[in-house]
Amino acid sequence: WANQSYNAAINYANRNASNPISTETLAKAYTGAVLSSCTIALGATYLTKKAANLSAAVKTLIRSTLPFAAVAAAGFANVSLIRGVEITDGVDLVDDEGLVRGKSPAAGKLGITECGLARVLWNIPIMVFPPVIMSQLEKIRRVRTGSPGLKMCLEIGVIAACLFTGVPPALAAFPQVETIESAKVETEFQNLRNSKGNIITQFTFNKGL
């Protein structure tokens, strides 16, 4: 709960703020985001425990893929619900002259999709690399025979290193100021012209992080 509440706060702080959000709407979004995320996490834990009764191959497959899938799905659900107003009400579209032409739900949907995918990407180094690195470190005699405290400090350090090296590239995978072609937004924005009489072929919008 605490982790998903923190994620909800981060998602809210890094949203596209072109639409005001009422306290009631925010409360509903927060409740939905935390409940769905926690449900996914608890469901994954339950399935992992049930895997003990399955064959070795299936057990290995579930235990190696389910935690990552659950974390990625929970992150995607959290950002989609907390920032759902960007899909329903749209985000500001800016033309090639810097003028806001209106709000586009299509652009909002693209922005939320990319933000969700970024959260999937940054979980890859955090969920995949630490077990591999720790398995290699434990081959070192001092680590293998050391105190539990030493192993805990090493594991925390490895996870922190993966976190700090994995998140920035994931966020950089999609630009914060995104471009979208006029043909991919609502018809009201198609065939618009700028002050020079030229048809606007693409718009930009702030997708948030």
PDB file of N, CA and C in Angstrom, residues 62-139:
ATOM      1  N   ILE A  62       7.052 -19.530 -13.782  1.00  0.00           N
ATOM      2  CA  ILE A  62       6.216 -18.600 -13.032  1.00  0.00           C
ATOM      3  C   ILE A  62       7.057 -17.731 -12.110  1.00  0.00           C
ATOM      4  N   ARG A  63       7.971 -18.344 -11.404  1.00  0.00           N
ATOM      5  CA  ARG A  63       8.772 -17.592 -10.435  1.00  0.00           C
ATOM      6  C   ARG A  63       9.754 -16.639 -11.098  1.00  0.00           C
ATOM      7  N   SER A  64      10.114 -16.913 -12.335  1.00  0.00           N
ATOM      8  CA  SER A  64      11.075 -16.044 -13.018  1.00  0.00           C
ATOM      9  C   SER A  64      10.404 -14.909 -13.791  1.00  0.00           C
ATOM     10  N   THR A  65       9.138 -15.067 -14.130  1.00  0.00           N
ATOM     11  CA  THR A  65       8.465 -14.044 -14.944  1.00  0.00           C
ATOM     12  C   THR A  65       7.342 -13.311 -14.228  1.00  0.00           C
ATOM     13  N   LEU A  66       6.662 -13.992 -13.297  1.00  0.00           N
ATOM     14  CA  LEU A  66       5.484 -13.397 -12.673  1.00  0.00           C
ATOM     15  C   LEU A  66       5.779 -12.138 -11.861  1.00  0.00           C
ATOM     16  N   PRO A  67       6.849 -12.104 -11.052  1.00  0.00           N
ATOM     17  CA  PRO A  67       7.107 -10.873 -10.289  1.00  0.00           C
ATOM     18  C   PRO A  67       7.283  -9.650 -11.186  1.00  0.00           C
ATOM     19  N   PHE A  68       8.053  -9.798 -12.259  1.00  0.00           N
ATOM     20  CA  PHE A  68       8.239  -8.665 -13.169  1.00  0.00           C
ATOM     21  C   PHE A  68       6.924  -8.268 -13.829  1.00  0.00           C
ATOM     22  N   ALA A  69       6.165  -9.258 -14.300  1.00  0.00           N
ATOM     23  CA  ALA A  69       4.889  -8.970 -14.955  1.00  0.00           C
ATOM     24  C   ALA A  69       3.933  -8.253 -14.004  1.00  0.00           C
ATOM     25  N   ALA A  70       3.917  -8.679 -12.747  1.00  0.00           N
ATOM     26  CA  ALA A  70       3.026  -8.062 -11.758  1.00  0.00           C
ATOM     27  C   ALA A  70       3.425  -6.622 -11.467  1.00  0.00           C
ATOM     28  N   VAL A  71       4.726  -6.393 -11.279  1.00  0.00           N
ATOM     29  CA  VAL A  71       5.205  -5.035 -10.997  1.00  0.00           C
ATOM     30  C   VAL A  71       4.938  -4.111 -12.180  1.00  0.00           C
ATOM     31  N   ALA A  72       5.192  -4.605 -13.395  1.00  0.00           N
ATOM     32  CA  ALA A  72       4.973  -3.800 -14.595  1.00  0.00           C
ATOM     33  C   ALA A  72       3.492  -3.482 -14.776  1.00  0.00           C
ATOM     34  N   ALA A  73       2.634  -4.479 -14.577  1.00  0.00           N
ATOM     35  CA  ALA A  73       1.190  -4.265 -14.726  1.00  0.00           C
ATOM     36  C   ALA A  73       0.657  -3.306 -13.665  1.00  0.00           C
ATOM     37  N   ALA A  74       1.147  -3.437 -12.433  1.00  0.00           N
ATOM     38  CA  ALA A  74       0.716  -2.550 -11.358  1.00  0.00           C
ATOM     39  C   ALA A  74       1.124  -1.102 -11.647  1.00  0.00           C
ATOM     40  N   GLY A  75       2.342  -0.923 -12.145  1.00  0.00           N
ATOM     41  CA  GLY A  75       2.809   0.423 -12.488  1.00  0.00           C
ATOM     42  C   GLY A  75       1.998   1.043 -13.606  1.00  0.00           C
ATOM     43  N   PHE A  76       1.672   0.234 -14.613  1.00  0.00           N
ATOM     44  CA  PHE A  76       0.884   0.727 -15.738  1.00  0.00           C
ATOM     45  C   PHE A  76      -0.513   1.103 -15.269  1.00  0.00           C
ATOM     46  N   ALA A  77      -1.118   0.261 -14.433  1.00  0.00           N
ATOM     47  CA  ALA A  77      -2.463   0.532 -13.929  1.00  0.00           C
ATOM     48  C   ALA A  77      -2.481   1.792 -13.075  1.00  0.00           C
ATOM     49  N   ASN A  78      -1.466   1.961 -12.262  1.00  0.00           N
ATOM     50  CA  ASN A  78      -1.394   3.110 -11.370  1.00  0.00           C
ATOM     51  C   ASN A  78      -1.355   4.419 -12.156  1.00  0.00           C
ATOM     52  N   VAL A  79      -0.457   4.524 -13.119  1.00  0.00           N
ATOM     53  CA  VAL A  79      -0.335   5.770 -13.876  1.00  0.00           C
ATOM     54  C   VAL A  79      -1.567   6.018 -14.741  1.00  0.00           C
ATOM     55  N   SER A  80      -2.180   4.969 -15.260  1.00  0.00           N
ATOM     56  CA  SER A  80      -3.362   5.129 -16.108  1.00  0.00           C
ATOM     57  C   SER A  80      -4.550   5.663 -15.321  1.00  0.00           C
ATOM     58  N   LEU A  81      -4.707   5.212 -14.086  1.00  0.00           N
ATOM     59  CA  LEU A  81      -5.850   5.644 -13.285  1.00  0.00           C
ATOM     60  C   LEU A  81      -5.627   7.014 -12.659  1.00  0.00           C
ATOM     61  N   ILE A  82      -4.441   7.252 -12.142  1.00  0.00           N
ATOM     62  CA  ILE A  82      -4.154   8.551 -11.527  1.00  0.00           C
ATOM     63  C   ILE A  82      -4.245   9.676 -12.562  1.00  0.00           C
ATOM     64  N   ARG A  83      -3.828   9.391 -13.794  1.00  0.00           N
ATOM     65  CA  ARG A  83      -3.814  10.414 -14.836  1.00  0.00           C
ATOM     66  C   ARG A  83      -4.882  10.159 -15.905  1.00  0.00           C
ATOM     67  N   GLY A  84      -5.941   9.464 -15.513  1.00  0.00           N
ATOM     68  CA  GLY A  84      -6.998   9.117 -16.460  1.00  0.00           C
ATOM     69  C   GLY A  84      -7.688  10.318 -17.085  1.00  0.00           C
ATOM     70  N   VAL A  85      -7.692  11.462 -16.386  1.00  0.00           N
ATOM     71  CA  VAL A  85      -8.341  12.665 -16.918  1.00  0.00           C
ATOM     72  C   VAL A  85      -7.681  13.127 -18.214  1.00  0.00           C
ATOM     73  N   GLU A  86      -6.408  12.778 -18.399  1.00  0.00           N
ATOM     74  CA  GLU A  86      -5.715  13.150 -19.634  1.00  0.00           C
ATOM     75  C   GLU A  86      -6.270  12.384 -20.831  1.00  0.00           C
ATOM     76  N   ILE A  87      -6.834  11.195 -20.565  1.00  0.00           N
ATOM     77  CA  ILE A  87      -7.448  10.411 -21.638  1.00  0.00           C
ATOM     78  C   ILE A  87      -8.876  10.854 -21.886  1.00  0.00           C
ATOM     79  N   THR A  88      -9.615  11.134 -20.813  1.00  0.00           N
ATOM     80  CA  THR A  88     -11.031  11.497 -20.967  1.00  0.00           C
ATOM     81  C   THR A  88     -11.209  12.937 -21.447  1.00  0.00           C
ATOM     82  N   ASP A  89     -10.418  13.858 -20.874  1.00  0.00           N
ATOM     83  CA  ASP A  89     -10.576  15.276 -21.230  1.00  0.00           C
ATOM     84  C   ASP A  89      -9.564  15.758 -22.263  1.00  0.00           C
ATOM     85  N   GLY A  90      -8.485  15.013 -22.447  1.00  0.00           N
ATOM     86  CA  GLY A  90      -7.472  15.399 -23.420  1.00  0.00           C
ATOM     87  C   GLY A  90      -6.393  16.289 -22.830  1.00  0.00           C
ATOM     88  N   VAL A  91      -5.372  16.556 -23.632  1.00  0.00           N
ATOM     89  CA  VAL A  91      -4.279  17.446 -23.244  1.00  0.00           C
ATOM     90  C   VAL A  91      -4.122  18.524 -24.307  1.00  0.00           C
ATOM     91  N   ASP A  92      -3.471  19.609 -23.942  1.00  0.00           N
ATOM     92  CA  ASP A  92      -3.303  20.732 -24.867  1.00  0.00           C
ATOM     93  C   ASP A  92      -2.449  20.345 -26.068  1.00  0.00           C
ATOM     94  N   LEU A  93      -2.961  20.653 -27.263  1.00  0.00           N
ATOM     95  CA  LEU A  93      -2.199  20.476 -28.498  1.00  0.00           C
ATOM     96  C   LEU A  93      -1.623  21.819 -28.898  1.00  0.00           C
ATOM     97  N   VAL A  94      -0.338  21.842 -29.198  1.00  0.00           N
ATOM     98  CA  VAL A  94       0.349  23.082 -29.572  1.00  0.00           C
ATOM     99  C   VAL A  94       0.788  22.980 -31.027  1.00  0.00           C
ATOM    100  N   ASP A  95       0.502  24.023 -31.825  1.00  0.00           N
ATOM    101  CA  ASP A  95       0.869  23.974 -33.246  1.00  0.00           C
ATOM    102  C   ASP A  95       2.310  24.420 -33.461  1.00  0.00           C
ATOM    103  N   ASP A  96       2.708  24.528 -34.724  1.00  0.00           N
ATOM    104  CA  ASP A  96       4.099  24.857 -35.054  1.00  0.00           C
ATOM    105  C   ASP A  96       4.463  26.300 -34.745  1.00  0.00           C
ATOM    106  N   GLU A  97       3.486  27.100 -34.334  1.00  0.00           N
ATOM    107  CA  GLU A  97       3.754  28.483 -33.948  1.00  0.00           C
ATOM    108  C   GLU A  97       3.621  28.698 -32.445  1.00  0.00           C
ATOM    109  N   GLY A  98       3.444  27.609 -31.724  1.00  0.00           N
ATOM    110  CA  GLY A  98       3.365  27.700 -30.272  1.00  0.00           C
ATOM    111  C   GLY A  98       2.001  28.032 -29.720  1.00  0.00           C
ATOM    112  N   LEU A  99       0.970  27.958 -30.567  1.00  0.00           N
ATOM    113  CA  LEU A  99      -0.385  28.273 -30.123  1.00  0.00           C
ATOM    114  C   LEU A  99      -1.122  27.006 -29.700  1.00  0.00           C
ATOM    115  N   VAL A 100      -1.843  27.104 -28.598  1.00  0.00           N
ATOM    116  CA  VAL A 100      -2.656  25.978 -28.136  1.00  0.00           C
ATOM    117  C   VAL A 100      -3.933  25.937 -28.961  1.00  0.00           C
ATOM    118  N   ARG A 101      -4.184  24.810 -29.613  1.00  0.00           N
ATOM    119  CA  ARG A 101      -5.336  24.685 -30.511  1.00  0.00           C
ATOM    120  C   ARG A 101      -6.518  23.953 -29.890  1.00  0.00           C
ATOM    121  N   GLY A 102      -6.344  23.428 -28.700  1.00  0.00           N
ATOM    122  CA  GLY A 102      -7.424  22.697 -28.048  1.00  0.00           C
ATOM    123  C   GLY A 102      -6.898  21.473 -27.326  1.00  0.00           C
ATOM    124  N   LYS A 103      -7.822  20.692 -26.788  1.00  0.00           N
ATOM    125  CA  LYS A 103      -7.435  19.502 -26.033  1.00  0.00           C
ATOM    126  C   LYS A 103      -7.758  18.239 -26.828  1.00  0.00           C
ATOM    127  N   SER A 104      -6.819  17.310 -26.824  1.00  0.00           N
ATOM    128  CA  SER A 104      -6.969  16.074 -27.594  1.00  0.00           C
ATOM    129  C   SER A 104      -6.873  14.838 -26.706  1.00  0.00           C
ATOM    130  N   PRO A 105      -7.972  14.082 -26.575  1.00  0.00           N
ATOM    131  CA  PRO A 105      -7.906  12.802 -25.853  1.00  0.00           C
ATOM    132  C   PRO A 105      -6.950  11.809 -26.519  1.00  0.00           C
ATOM    133  N   ALA A 106      -6.840  11.861 -27.849  1.00  0.00           N
ATOM    134  CA  ALA A 106      -5.942  10.952 -28.566  1.00  0.00           C
ATOM    135  C   ALA A 106      -4.494  11.192 -28.143  1.00  0.00           C
ATOM    136  N   ALA A 107      -4.108  12.456 -28.013  1.00  0.00           N
ATOM    137  CA  ALA A 107      -2.758  12.779 -27.553  1.00  0.00           C
ATOM    138  C   ALA A 107      -2.570  12.354 -26.105  1.00  0.00           C
ATOM    139  N   GLY A 108      -3.617  12.540 -25.292  1.00  0.00           N
ATOM    140  CA  GLY A 108      -3.551  12.113 -23.902  1.00  0.00           C
ATOM    141  C   GLY A 108      -3.355  10.613 -23.780  1.00  0.00           C
ATOM    142  N   LYS A 109      -4.054   9.864 -24.622  1.00  0.00           N
ATOM    143  CA  LYS A 109      -3.922   8.404 -24.608  1.00  0.00           C
ATOM    144  C   LYS A 109      -2.508   7.979 -24.991  1.00  0.00           C
ATOM    145  N   LEU A 110      -1.930   8.652 -26.013  1.00  0.00           N
ATOM    146  CA  LEU A 110      -0.558   8.341 -26.423  1.00  0.00           C
ATOM    147  C   LEU A 110       0.413   8.635 -25.290  1.00  0.00           C
ATOM    148  N   GLY A 111       0.220   9.780 -24.626  1.00  0.00           N
ATOM    149  CA  GLY A 111       1.106  10.157 -23.536  1.00  0.00           C
ATOM    150  C   GLY A 111       1.063   9.173 -22.382  1.00  0.00           C
ATOM    151  N   ILE A 112      -0.136   8.746 -21.989  1.00  0.00           N
ATOM    152  CA  ILE A 112      -0.278   7.795 -20.892  1.00  0.00           C
ATOM    153  C   ILE A 112       0.325   6.449 -21.277  1.00  0.00           C
ATOM    154  N   THR A 113       0.135   6.031 -22.528  1.00  0.00           N
ATOM    155  CA  THR A 113       0.709   4.767 -22.993  1.00  0.00           C
ATOM    156  C   THR A 113       2.226   4.791 -22.896  1.00  0.00           C
ATOM    157  N   GLU A 114       2.830   5.885 -23.333  1.00  0.00           N
ATOM    158  CA  GLU A 114       4.289   5.984 -23.287  1.00  0.00           C
ATOM    159  C   GLU A 114       4.801   6.060 -21.849  1.00  0.00           C
ATOM    160  N   CYS A 115       4.074   6.762 -20.986  1.00  0.00           N
ATOM    161  CA  CYS A 115       4.487   6.826 -19.582  1.00  0.00           C
ATOM    162  C   CYS A 115       4.382   5.443 -18.928  1.00  0.00           C
ATOM    163  N   GLY A 116       3.326   4.695 -19.284  1.00  0.00           N
ATOM    164  CA  GLY A 116       3.183   3.343 -18.763  1.00  0.00           C
ATOM    165  C   GLY A 116       4.292   2.428 -19.246  1.00  0.00           C
ATOM    166  N   LEU A 117       4.642   2.548 -20.522  1.00  0.00           N
ATOM    167  CA  LEU A 117       5.726   1.730 -21.082  1.00  0.00           C
ATOM    168  C   LEU A 117       7.065   2.082 -20.439  1.00  0.00           C
ATOM    169  N   ALA A 118       7.267   3.356 -20.110  1.00  0.00           N
ATOM    170  CA  ALA A 118       8.507   3.762 -19.437  1.00  0.00           C
ATOM    171  C   ALA A 118       8.624   3.072 -18.084  1.00  0.00           C
ATOM    172  N   ARG A 119       7.495   2.919 -17.392  1.00  0.00           N
ATOM    173  CA  ARG A 119       7.509   2.248 -16.096  1.00  0.00           C
ATOM    174  C   ARG A 119       7.792   0.754 -16.247  1.00  0.00           C
ATOM    175  N   VAL A 120       7.347   0.180 -17.344  1.00  0.00           N
ATOM    176  CA  VAL A 120       7.681  -1.211 -17.629  1.00  0.00           C
ATOM    177  C   VAL A 120       9.186  -1.339 -17.873  1.00  0.00           C
ATOM    178  N   LEU A 121       9.739  -0.408 -18.658  1.00  0.00           N
ATOM    179  CA  LEU A 121      11.157  -0.464 -19.002  1.00  0.00           C
ATOM    180  C   LEU A 121      12.057  -0.310 -17.787  1.00  0.00           C
ATOM    181  N   TRP A 122      11.711   0.621 -16.886  1.00  0.00           N
ATOM    182  CA  TRP A 122      12.629   0.854 -15.772  1.00  0.00           C
ATOM    183  C   TRP A 122      12.564  -0.273 -14.728  1.00  0.00           C
ATOM    184  N   ASN A 123      11.553  -1.110 -14.816  1.00  0.00           N
ATOM    185  CA  ASN A 123      11.499  -2.256 -13.906  1.00  0.00           C
ATOM    186  C   ASN A 123      12.356  -3.424 -14.385  1.00  0.00           C
ATOM    187  N   ILE A 124      12.761  -3.397 -15.657  1.00  0.00           N
ATOM    188  CA  ILE A 124      13.573  -4.507 -16.174  1.00  0.00           C
ATOM    189  C   ILE A 124      14.899  -4.626 -15.425  1.00  0.00           C
ATOM    190  N   PRO A 125      15.719  -3.563 -15.339  1.00  0.00           N
ATOM    191  CA  PRO A 125      16.989  -3.724 -14.607  1.00  0.00           C
ATOM    192  C   PRO A 125      16.784  -3.965 -13.115  1.00  0.00           C
ATOM    193  N   ILE A 126      15.699  -3.429 -12.542  1.00  0.00           N
ATOM    194  CA  ILE A 126      15.464  -3.575 -11.113  1.00  0.00           C
ATOM    195  C   ILE A 126      15.038  -4.993 -10.756  1.00  0.00           C
ATOM    196  N   MET A 127      14.242  -5.620 -11.631  1.00  0.00           N
ATOM    197  CA  MET A 127      13.713  -6.956 -11.340  1.00  0.00           C
ATOM    198  C   MET A 127      14.601  -8.077 -11.874  1.00  0.00           C
ATOM    199  N   VAL A 128      15.374  -7.798 -12.909  1.00  0.00           N
ATOM    200  CA  VAL A 128      16.141  -8.859 -13.572  1.00  0.00           C
ATOM    201  C   VAL A 128      17.587  -8.924 -13.093  1.00  0.00           C
ATOM    202  N   PHE A 129      18.251  -7.780 -13.007  1.00  0.00           N
ATOM    203  CA  PHE A 129      19.683  -7.782 -12.741  1.00  0.00           C
ATOM    204  C   PHE A 129      20.094  -8.116 -11.297  1.00  0.00           C
ATOM    205  N   PRO A 130      19.414  -7.608 -10.263  1.00  0.00           N
ATOM    206  CA  PRO A 130      19.861  -7.900  -8.891  1.00  0.00           C
ATOM    207  C   PRO A 130      20.017  -9.383  -8.568  1.00  0.00           C
ATOM    208  N   PRO A 131      19.050 -10.270  -8.936  1.00  0.00           N
ATOM    209  CA  PRO A 131      19.261 -11.692  -8.627  1.00  0.00           C
ATOM    210  C   PRO A 131      20.495 -12.270  -9.311  1.00  0.00           C
ATOM    211  N   VAL A 132      20.748 -11.840 -10.549  1.00  0.00           N
ATOM    212  CA  VAL A 132      21.912 -12.332 -11.284  1.00  0.00           C
ATOM    213  C   VAL A 132      23.205 -11.843 -10.631  1.00  0.00           C
ATOM    214  N   ILE A 133      23.241 -10.555 -10.278  1.00  0.00           N
ATOM    215  CA  ILE A 133      24.440  -9.981  -9.666  1.00  0.00           C
ATOM    216  C   ILE A 133      24.705 -10.601  -8.301  1.00  0.00           C
ATOM    217  N   MET A 134      23.626 -10.766  -7.507  1.00  0.00           N
ATOM    218  CA  MET A 134      23.795 -11.336  -6.167  1.00  0.00           C
ATOM    219  C   MET A 134      24.267 -12.791  -6.228  1.00  0.00           C
ATOM    220  N   SER A 135      23.785 -13.526  -7.220  1.00  0.00           N
ATOM    221  CA  SER A 135      24.223 -14.925  -7.350  1.00  0.00           C
ATOM    222  C   SER A 135      25.713 -15.004  -7.634  1.00  0.00           C
ATOM    223  N   GLN A 136      26.248 -14.020  -8.354  1.00  0.00           N
ATOM    224  CA  GLN A 136      27.681 -13.985  -8.638  1.00  0.00           C
ATOM    225  C   GLN A 136      28.476 -13.524  -7.412  1.00  0.00           C
ATOM    226  N   LEU A 137      27.929 -12.539  -6.696  1.00  0.00           N
ATOM    227  CA  LEU A 137      28.615 -12.036  -5.500  1.00  0.00           C
ATOM    228  C   LEU A 137      28.699 -13.104  -4.418  1.00  0.00           C
ATOM    229  N   GLU A 138      27.678 -13.949  -4.342  1.00  0.00           N
ATOM    230  CA  GLU A 138      27.656 -14.981  -3.309  1.00  0.00           C
ATOM    231  C   GLU A 138      28.683 -16.089  -3.567  1.00  0.00           C
ATOM    232  N   LYS A 139      29.288 -16.070  -4.740  1.00  0.00           N
ATOM    233  CA  LYS A 139      30.363 -17.020  -5.017  1.00  0.00           C
ATOM    234  C   LYS A 139      31.659 -16.596  -4.328  1.00  0.00           C
TER     235      LYS A 139
END
